[in-house]
Coordinates of C-alpha atoms in Angstrom, one line a residue:
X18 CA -13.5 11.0 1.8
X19 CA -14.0 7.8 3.6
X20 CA -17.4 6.2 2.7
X21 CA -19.6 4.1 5.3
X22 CA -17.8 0.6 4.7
X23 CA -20.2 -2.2 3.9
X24 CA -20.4 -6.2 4.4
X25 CA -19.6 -7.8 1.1
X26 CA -22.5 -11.2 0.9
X27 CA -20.6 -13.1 -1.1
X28 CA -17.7 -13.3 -3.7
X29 CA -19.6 -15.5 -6.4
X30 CA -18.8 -16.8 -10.0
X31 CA -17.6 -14.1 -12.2
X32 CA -18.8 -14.1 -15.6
X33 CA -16.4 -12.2 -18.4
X34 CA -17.3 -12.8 -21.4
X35 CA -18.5 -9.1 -22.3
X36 CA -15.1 -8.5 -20.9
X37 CA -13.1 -11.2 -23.4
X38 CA -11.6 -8.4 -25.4
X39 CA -10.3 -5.8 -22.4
X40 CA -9.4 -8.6 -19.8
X41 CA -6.3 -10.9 -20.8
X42 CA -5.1 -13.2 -17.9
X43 CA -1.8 -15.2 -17.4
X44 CA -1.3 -18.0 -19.0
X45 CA -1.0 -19.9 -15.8
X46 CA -4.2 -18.9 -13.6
X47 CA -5.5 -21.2 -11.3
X48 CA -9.9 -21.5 -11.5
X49 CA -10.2 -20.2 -8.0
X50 CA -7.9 -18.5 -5.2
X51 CA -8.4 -18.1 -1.8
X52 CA -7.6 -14.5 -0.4
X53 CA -5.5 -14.0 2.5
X54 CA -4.2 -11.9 4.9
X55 CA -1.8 -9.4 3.7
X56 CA -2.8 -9.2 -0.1
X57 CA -3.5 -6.4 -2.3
X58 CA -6.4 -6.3 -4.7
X59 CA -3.3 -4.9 -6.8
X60 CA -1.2 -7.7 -6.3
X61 CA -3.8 -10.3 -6.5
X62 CA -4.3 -8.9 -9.8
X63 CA -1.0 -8.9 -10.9
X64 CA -0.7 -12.6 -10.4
X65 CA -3.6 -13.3 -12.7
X66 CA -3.8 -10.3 -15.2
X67 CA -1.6 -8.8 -17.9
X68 CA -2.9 -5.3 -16.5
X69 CA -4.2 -5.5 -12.9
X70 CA -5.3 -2.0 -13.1
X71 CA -8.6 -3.7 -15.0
X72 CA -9.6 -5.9 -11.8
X73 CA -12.8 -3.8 -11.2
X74 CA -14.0 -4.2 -14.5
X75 CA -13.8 -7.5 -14.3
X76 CA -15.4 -8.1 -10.9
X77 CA -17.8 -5.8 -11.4
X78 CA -19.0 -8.0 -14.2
X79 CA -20.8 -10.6 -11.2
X80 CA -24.2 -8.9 -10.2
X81 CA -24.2 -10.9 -7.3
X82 CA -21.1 -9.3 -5.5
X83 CA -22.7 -6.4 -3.4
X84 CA -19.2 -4.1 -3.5
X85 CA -16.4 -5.6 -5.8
X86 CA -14.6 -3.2 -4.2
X87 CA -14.1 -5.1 -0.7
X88 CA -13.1 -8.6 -0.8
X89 CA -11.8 -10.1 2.6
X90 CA -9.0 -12.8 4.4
X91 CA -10.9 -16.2 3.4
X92 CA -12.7 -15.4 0.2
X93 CA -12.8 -17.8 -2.8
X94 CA -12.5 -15.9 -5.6
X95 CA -13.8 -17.4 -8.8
X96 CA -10.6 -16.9 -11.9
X97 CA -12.2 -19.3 -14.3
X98 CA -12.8 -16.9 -17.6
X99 CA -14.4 -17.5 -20.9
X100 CA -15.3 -21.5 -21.8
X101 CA -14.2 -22.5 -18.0
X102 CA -16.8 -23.0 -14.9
X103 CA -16.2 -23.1 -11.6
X104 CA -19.2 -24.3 -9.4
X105 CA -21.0 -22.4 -7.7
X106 CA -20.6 -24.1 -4.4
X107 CA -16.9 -23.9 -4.3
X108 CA -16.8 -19.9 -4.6
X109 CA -17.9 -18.9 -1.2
X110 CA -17.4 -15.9 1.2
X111 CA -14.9 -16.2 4.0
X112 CA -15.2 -15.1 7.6
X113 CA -15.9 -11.1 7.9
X114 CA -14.3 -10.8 11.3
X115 CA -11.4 -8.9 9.7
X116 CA -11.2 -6.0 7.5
X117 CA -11.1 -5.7 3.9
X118 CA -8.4 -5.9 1.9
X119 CA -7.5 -2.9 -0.1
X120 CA -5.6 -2.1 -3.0
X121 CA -2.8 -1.4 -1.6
X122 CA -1.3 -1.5 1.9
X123 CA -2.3 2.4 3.5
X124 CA 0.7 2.3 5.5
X125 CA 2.8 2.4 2.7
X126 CA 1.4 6.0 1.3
X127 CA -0.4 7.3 4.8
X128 CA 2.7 9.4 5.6
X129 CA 2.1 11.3 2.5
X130 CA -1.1 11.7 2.6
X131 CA -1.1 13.2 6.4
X132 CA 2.1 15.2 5.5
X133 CA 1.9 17.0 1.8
X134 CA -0.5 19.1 0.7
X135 CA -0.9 21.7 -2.9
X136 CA -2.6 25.1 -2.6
X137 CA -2.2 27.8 -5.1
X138 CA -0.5 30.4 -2.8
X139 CA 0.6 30.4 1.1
X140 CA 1.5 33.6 1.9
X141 CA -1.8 34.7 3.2
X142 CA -1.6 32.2 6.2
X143 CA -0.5 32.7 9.5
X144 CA 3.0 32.2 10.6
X145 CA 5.1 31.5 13.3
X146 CA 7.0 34.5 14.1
X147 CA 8.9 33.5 17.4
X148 CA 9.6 30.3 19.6
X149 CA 9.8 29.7 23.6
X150 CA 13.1 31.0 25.2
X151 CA 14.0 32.2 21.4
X152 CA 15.1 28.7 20.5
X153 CA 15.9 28.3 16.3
X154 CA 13.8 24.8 16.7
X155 CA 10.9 23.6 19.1
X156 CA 9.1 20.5 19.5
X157 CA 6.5 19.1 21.6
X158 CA 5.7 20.4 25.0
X159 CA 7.2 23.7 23.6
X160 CA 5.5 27.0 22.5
X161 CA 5.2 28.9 19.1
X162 CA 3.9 32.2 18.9
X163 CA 2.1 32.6 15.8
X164 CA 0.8 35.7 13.7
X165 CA -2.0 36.1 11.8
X166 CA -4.7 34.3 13.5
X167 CA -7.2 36.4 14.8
X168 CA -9.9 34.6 14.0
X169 CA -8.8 31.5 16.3
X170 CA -10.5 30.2 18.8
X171 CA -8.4 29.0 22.5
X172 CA -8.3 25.1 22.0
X173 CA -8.8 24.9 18.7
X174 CA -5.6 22.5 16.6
X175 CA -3.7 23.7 14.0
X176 CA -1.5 21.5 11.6
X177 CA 1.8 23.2 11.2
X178 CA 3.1 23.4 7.7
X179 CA 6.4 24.2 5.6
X180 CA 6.6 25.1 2.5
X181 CA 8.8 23.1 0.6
X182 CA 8.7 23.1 -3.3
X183 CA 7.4 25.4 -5.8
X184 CA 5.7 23.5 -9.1
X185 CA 5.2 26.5 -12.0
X186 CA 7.4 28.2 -14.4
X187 CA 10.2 29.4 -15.2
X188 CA 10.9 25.8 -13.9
X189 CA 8.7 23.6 -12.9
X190 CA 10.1 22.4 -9.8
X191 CA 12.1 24.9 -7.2
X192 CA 12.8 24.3 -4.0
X193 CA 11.5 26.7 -0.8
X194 CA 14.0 28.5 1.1
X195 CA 12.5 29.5 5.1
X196 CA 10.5 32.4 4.1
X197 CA 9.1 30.5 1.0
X198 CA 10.7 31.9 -1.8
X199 CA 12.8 29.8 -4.2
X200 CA 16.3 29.1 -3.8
X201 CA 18.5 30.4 -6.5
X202 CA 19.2 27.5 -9.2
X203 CA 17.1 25.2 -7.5
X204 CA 15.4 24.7 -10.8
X205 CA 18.2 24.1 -12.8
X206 CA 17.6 20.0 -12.5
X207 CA 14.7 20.0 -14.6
X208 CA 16.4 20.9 -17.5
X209 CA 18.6 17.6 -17.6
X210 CA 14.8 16.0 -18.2
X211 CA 12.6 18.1 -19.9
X212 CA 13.1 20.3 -23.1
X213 CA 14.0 24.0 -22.4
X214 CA 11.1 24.8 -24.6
X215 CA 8.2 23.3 -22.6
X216 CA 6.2 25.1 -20.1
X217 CA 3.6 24.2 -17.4
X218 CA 2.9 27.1 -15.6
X219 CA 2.2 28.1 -11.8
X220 CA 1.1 24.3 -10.8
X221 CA 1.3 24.8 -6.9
X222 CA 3.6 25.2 -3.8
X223 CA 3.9 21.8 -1.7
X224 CA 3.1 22.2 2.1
X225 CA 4.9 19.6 4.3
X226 CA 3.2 18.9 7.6
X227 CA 5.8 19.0 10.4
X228 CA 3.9 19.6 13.7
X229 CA 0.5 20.0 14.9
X230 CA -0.2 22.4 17.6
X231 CA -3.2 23.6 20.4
X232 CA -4.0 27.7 20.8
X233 CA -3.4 28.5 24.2
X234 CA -3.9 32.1 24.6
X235 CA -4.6 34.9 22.0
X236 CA -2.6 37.6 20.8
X237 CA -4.3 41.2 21.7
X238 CA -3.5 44.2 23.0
X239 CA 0.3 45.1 22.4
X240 CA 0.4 41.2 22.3
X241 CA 0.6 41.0 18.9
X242 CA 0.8 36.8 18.6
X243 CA -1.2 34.3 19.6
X244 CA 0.7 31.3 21.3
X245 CA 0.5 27.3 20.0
X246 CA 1.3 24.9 22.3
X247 CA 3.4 21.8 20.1
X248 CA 1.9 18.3 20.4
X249 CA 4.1 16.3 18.0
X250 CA 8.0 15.4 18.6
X251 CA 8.2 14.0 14.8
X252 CA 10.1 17.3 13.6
X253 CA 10.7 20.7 14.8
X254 CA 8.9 23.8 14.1
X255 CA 10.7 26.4 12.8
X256 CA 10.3 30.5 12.2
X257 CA 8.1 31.2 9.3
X258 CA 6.4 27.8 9.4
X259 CA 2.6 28.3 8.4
X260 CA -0.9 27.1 9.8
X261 CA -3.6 25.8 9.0
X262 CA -6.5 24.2 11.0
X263 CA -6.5 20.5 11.6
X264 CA -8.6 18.3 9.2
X265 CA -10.7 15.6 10.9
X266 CA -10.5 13.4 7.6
X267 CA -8.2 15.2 5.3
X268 CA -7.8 12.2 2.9
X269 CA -9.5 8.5 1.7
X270 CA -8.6 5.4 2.8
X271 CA -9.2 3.4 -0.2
X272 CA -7.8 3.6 -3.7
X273 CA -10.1 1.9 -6.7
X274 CA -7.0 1.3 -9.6
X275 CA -8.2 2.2 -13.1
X276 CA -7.3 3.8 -15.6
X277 CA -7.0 7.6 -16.7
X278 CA -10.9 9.2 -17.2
X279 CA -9.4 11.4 -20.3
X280 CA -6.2 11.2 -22.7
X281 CA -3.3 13.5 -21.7
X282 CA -1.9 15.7 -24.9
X283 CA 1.0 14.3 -25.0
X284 CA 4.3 15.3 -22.9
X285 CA 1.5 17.6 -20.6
X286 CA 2.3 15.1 -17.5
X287 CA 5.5 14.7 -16.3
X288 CA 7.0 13.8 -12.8
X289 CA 7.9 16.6 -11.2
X290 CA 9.1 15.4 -8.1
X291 CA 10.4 12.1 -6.0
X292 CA 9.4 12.3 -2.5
X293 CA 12.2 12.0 0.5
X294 CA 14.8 11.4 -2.5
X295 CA 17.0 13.0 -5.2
X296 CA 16.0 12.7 -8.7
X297 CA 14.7 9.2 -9.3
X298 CA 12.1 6.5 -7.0
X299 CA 11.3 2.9 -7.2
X300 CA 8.4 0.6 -6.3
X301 CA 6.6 2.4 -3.0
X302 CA 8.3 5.2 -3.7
X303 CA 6.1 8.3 -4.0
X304 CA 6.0 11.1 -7.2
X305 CA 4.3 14.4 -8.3
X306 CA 3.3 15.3 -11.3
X307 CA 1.8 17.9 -13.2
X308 CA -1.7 17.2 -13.5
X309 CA -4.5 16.8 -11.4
X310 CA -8.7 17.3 -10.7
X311 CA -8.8 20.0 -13.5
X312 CA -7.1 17.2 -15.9
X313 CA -9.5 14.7 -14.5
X314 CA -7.6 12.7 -12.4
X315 CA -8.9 11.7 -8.9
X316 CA -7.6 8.7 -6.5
X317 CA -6.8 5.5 -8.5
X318 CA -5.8 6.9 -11.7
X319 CA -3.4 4.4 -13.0
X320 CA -0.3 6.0 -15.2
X321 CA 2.7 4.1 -17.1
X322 CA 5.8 6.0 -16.6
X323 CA 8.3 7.2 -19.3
X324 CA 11.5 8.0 -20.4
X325 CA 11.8 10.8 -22.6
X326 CA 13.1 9.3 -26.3
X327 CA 16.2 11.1 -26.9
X328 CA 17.9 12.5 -30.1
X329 CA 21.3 11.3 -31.0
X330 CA 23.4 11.9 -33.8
X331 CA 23.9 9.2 -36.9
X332 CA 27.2 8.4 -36.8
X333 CA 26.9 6.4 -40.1
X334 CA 24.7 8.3 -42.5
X335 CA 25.4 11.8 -40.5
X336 CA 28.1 13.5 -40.2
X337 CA 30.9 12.7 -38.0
X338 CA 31.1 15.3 -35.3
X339 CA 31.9 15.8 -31.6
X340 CA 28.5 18.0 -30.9
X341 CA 26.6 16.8 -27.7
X342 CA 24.9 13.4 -28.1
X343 CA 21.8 12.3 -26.5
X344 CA 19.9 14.8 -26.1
X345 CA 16.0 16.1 -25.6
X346 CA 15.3 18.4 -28.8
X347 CA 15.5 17.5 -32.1
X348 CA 17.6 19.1 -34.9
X349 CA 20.0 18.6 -38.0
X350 CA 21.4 15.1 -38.3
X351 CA 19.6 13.9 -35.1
X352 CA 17.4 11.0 -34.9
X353 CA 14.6 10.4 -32.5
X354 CA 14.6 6.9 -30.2
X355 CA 11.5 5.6 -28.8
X356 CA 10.0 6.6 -25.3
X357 CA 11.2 3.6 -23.0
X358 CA 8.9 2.2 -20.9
X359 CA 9.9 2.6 -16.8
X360 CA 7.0 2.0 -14.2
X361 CA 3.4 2.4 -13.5
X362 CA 1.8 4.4 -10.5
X363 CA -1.0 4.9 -8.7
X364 CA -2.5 8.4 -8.2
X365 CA -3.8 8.5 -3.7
X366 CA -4.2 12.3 -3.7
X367 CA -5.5 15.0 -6.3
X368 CA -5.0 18.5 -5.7
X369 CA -5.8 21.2 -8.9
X370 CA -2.8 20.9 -10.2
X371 CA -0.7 18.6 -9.0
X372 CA -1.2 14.9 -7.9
X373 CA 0.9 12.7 -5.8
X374 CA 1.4 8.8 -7.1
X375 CA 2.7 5.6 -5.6
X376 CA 4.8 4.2 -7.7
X377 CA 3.3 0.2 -8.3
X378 CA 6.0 -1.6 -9.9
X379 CA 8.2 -1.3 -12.9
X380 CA 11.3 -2.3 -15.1
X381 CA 13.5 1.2 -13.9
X382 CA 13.5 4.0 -11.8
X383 CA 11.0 6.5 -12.8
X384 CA 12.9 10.2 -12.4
X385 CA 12.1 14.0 -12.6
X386 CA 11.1 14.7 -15.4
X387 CA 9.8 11.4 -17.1
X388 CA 6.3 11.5 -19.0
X389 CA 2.7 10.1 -17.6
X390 CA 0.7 7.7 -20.3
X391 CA -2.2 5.6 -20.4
X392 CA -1.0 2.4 -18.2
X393 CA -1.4 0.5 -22.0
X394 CA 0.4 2.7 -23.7
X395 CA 3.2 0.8 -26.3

């Protein structure tokens, strides 16, 4: 959750040399920089170190900065590191009548983090059975009638949710049909990514948020529905939608990069998912994968992003033969190619199970089924 935001006194000299081995710069760093509107504590970083997911470490390092965290428009930032000085009087706070940067710009993840949500089962939560004038679709200004929710109150708001995408076995990622249930070969993509032989289990369903609505009159009597007046013209509601009540604060609105708490067996995380698109996302686009609060990951946790080394036959110490090349398992005659490196992301929500990352930057698209690693994995 939020936390009370606090006036940072002063962005002083930063002293790293307990950080000499963990920190490498750029080879071209200026001594001091001047922040300014519209940067990122990310992309600061990136300017000046070989892995800006380690910028806390290093400012951290200056007992004099009240909240490394929050550094604002106008601040001279000290980047002078091992046998360099910078004096103290020329690293100096800036004005604080605008807010903090952050680590990266919340309008570019906010969407998501209003609009998806994991839980481990749905079908216990109330529905909407019928809409006004028995329209297919309704909007706002127009009524659901909902079942299920006796236990509302008149005026209380409910968020409006469709489920969307089941995350578990047989195949990790299905997609959810109106009544929730998964649509027949809808999990047959995965298997172009992953090896047949891994599996990950029930991870979650995904909820999308599509409407948000106000109780108006309860269902009693032979009135067997209660009836939700729609706020939001975004997108329609739709029979079998579910509800849940309205978070004041469902999410933060900061993100701390660093990197993973604890060391992932390997090939456990994998993207299983690339929000609003197909099979593969680039920079600011947003993936799931399967891990999340029970693998130790909470907002912030910095990944590297993988493709799968395939297996491909040896033409010229193998034999010669016309069976499938490139693939995911190993076997006779096949030889293993290195895991090539593709992005790195940035986890902004942890459920259980499943996490959702903004994907920073990188050298390729990162796509269903690649594998999360340490952001300095080789």
């Amino acid at each position: 959750m939020l936390k009370q935001l606090r006036t940072v006194a002063a962005v002083a000299l930063l002293t790293v040399t307990a950080y000499a081995v963990a920190v490498e710069t750029t080879a071209t760093h200026p001594d001091t920089y001047v922040v300014r509107k519209g940067d990122t504590l990310w992309g600061i970083a990136a300017r000046f170190l070989e892995k800006p997911w380690l910028w806390p470490e290093i400012w951290q390092a200056n007992p004099q900065v009240d909240n490394p965290h929050l550094i604002y428009p106008g601040d001279v930032l000290s980047l002078a590191y091992l046998d360099r000085v910078t004096p103290q009087a020329q690293v100096q706070p800036g004005a604080r009548s605008e807010a903090p940067i952050n680590a990266i710009p919340l309008s570019e993840v906010e969407p998501f983090l209003k609009n998806l949500t994991v839980v481990e089962e749905f079908k216990h939560l109330p529905y909407v059975v019928g809409l006004e004038d028995s329209h297919l679709l309704a909007s706002a200004g127009q009524m659901a009638y909902v079942r299920g929710l006796q236990d509302a109150q008149a005026g209380q708001r409910y968020a409006v949710l469709r489920p969307t995408v089941r995350y578990g076995k047989p195949q990790p990622s299905r997609d959810l049909d109106a009544r929730g249930n998964p649509t027949p070969l809808s999990g047959n993509l995965w298997k172009n990514y992953v090896a047949g032989s891994e599996r990950l289990g029930l991870l979650g369903h995904e909820l999308a948020q599509v409407n948000v609505g106000t109780v108006t009159r309860l269902g009693g009597g032979r009135d067997e529905t209660a009836t939700l007046l729609l706020e939001d013209s975004g997108r329609e509601v739709r029979a079998g939608d579910r509800l849940v009540p309205v978070q004041a604060q469902p999410y933060d609105l900061q993100f701390i990069p660093h990197p993973p708490a604890a060391t992932a067996e390997a090939g456990r995380l994998r993207v299983l998912a690339v929000a609003d698109t197909f099979t593969s996302g680039g920079p600011r686009d947003v993936i799931a994968i399967s891990g999340g609060a029970r693998d130790g990951i909470d907002n912030g946790t910095v990944f590297s992003v993988w493709r799968s080394g395939r297996h491909v036959n040896d033409r010229v110490t193998g034999m010669d033969t016309s069976r499938l090349d490139d693939v995911l398992k190993p076997g006779a005659g096949r030889v293993a190619l290195p895991d090539e490196y593709a992005a790195h992301a940035m986890v902004f929500r942890t459920f259980d199970k499943v996490s959702y990352a903004l994907v920073m930057e990188g050298t390729k698209p990162a796509r269903v089924g690649y594998e999360l690693k340490h952001p300095d994995a080789q």
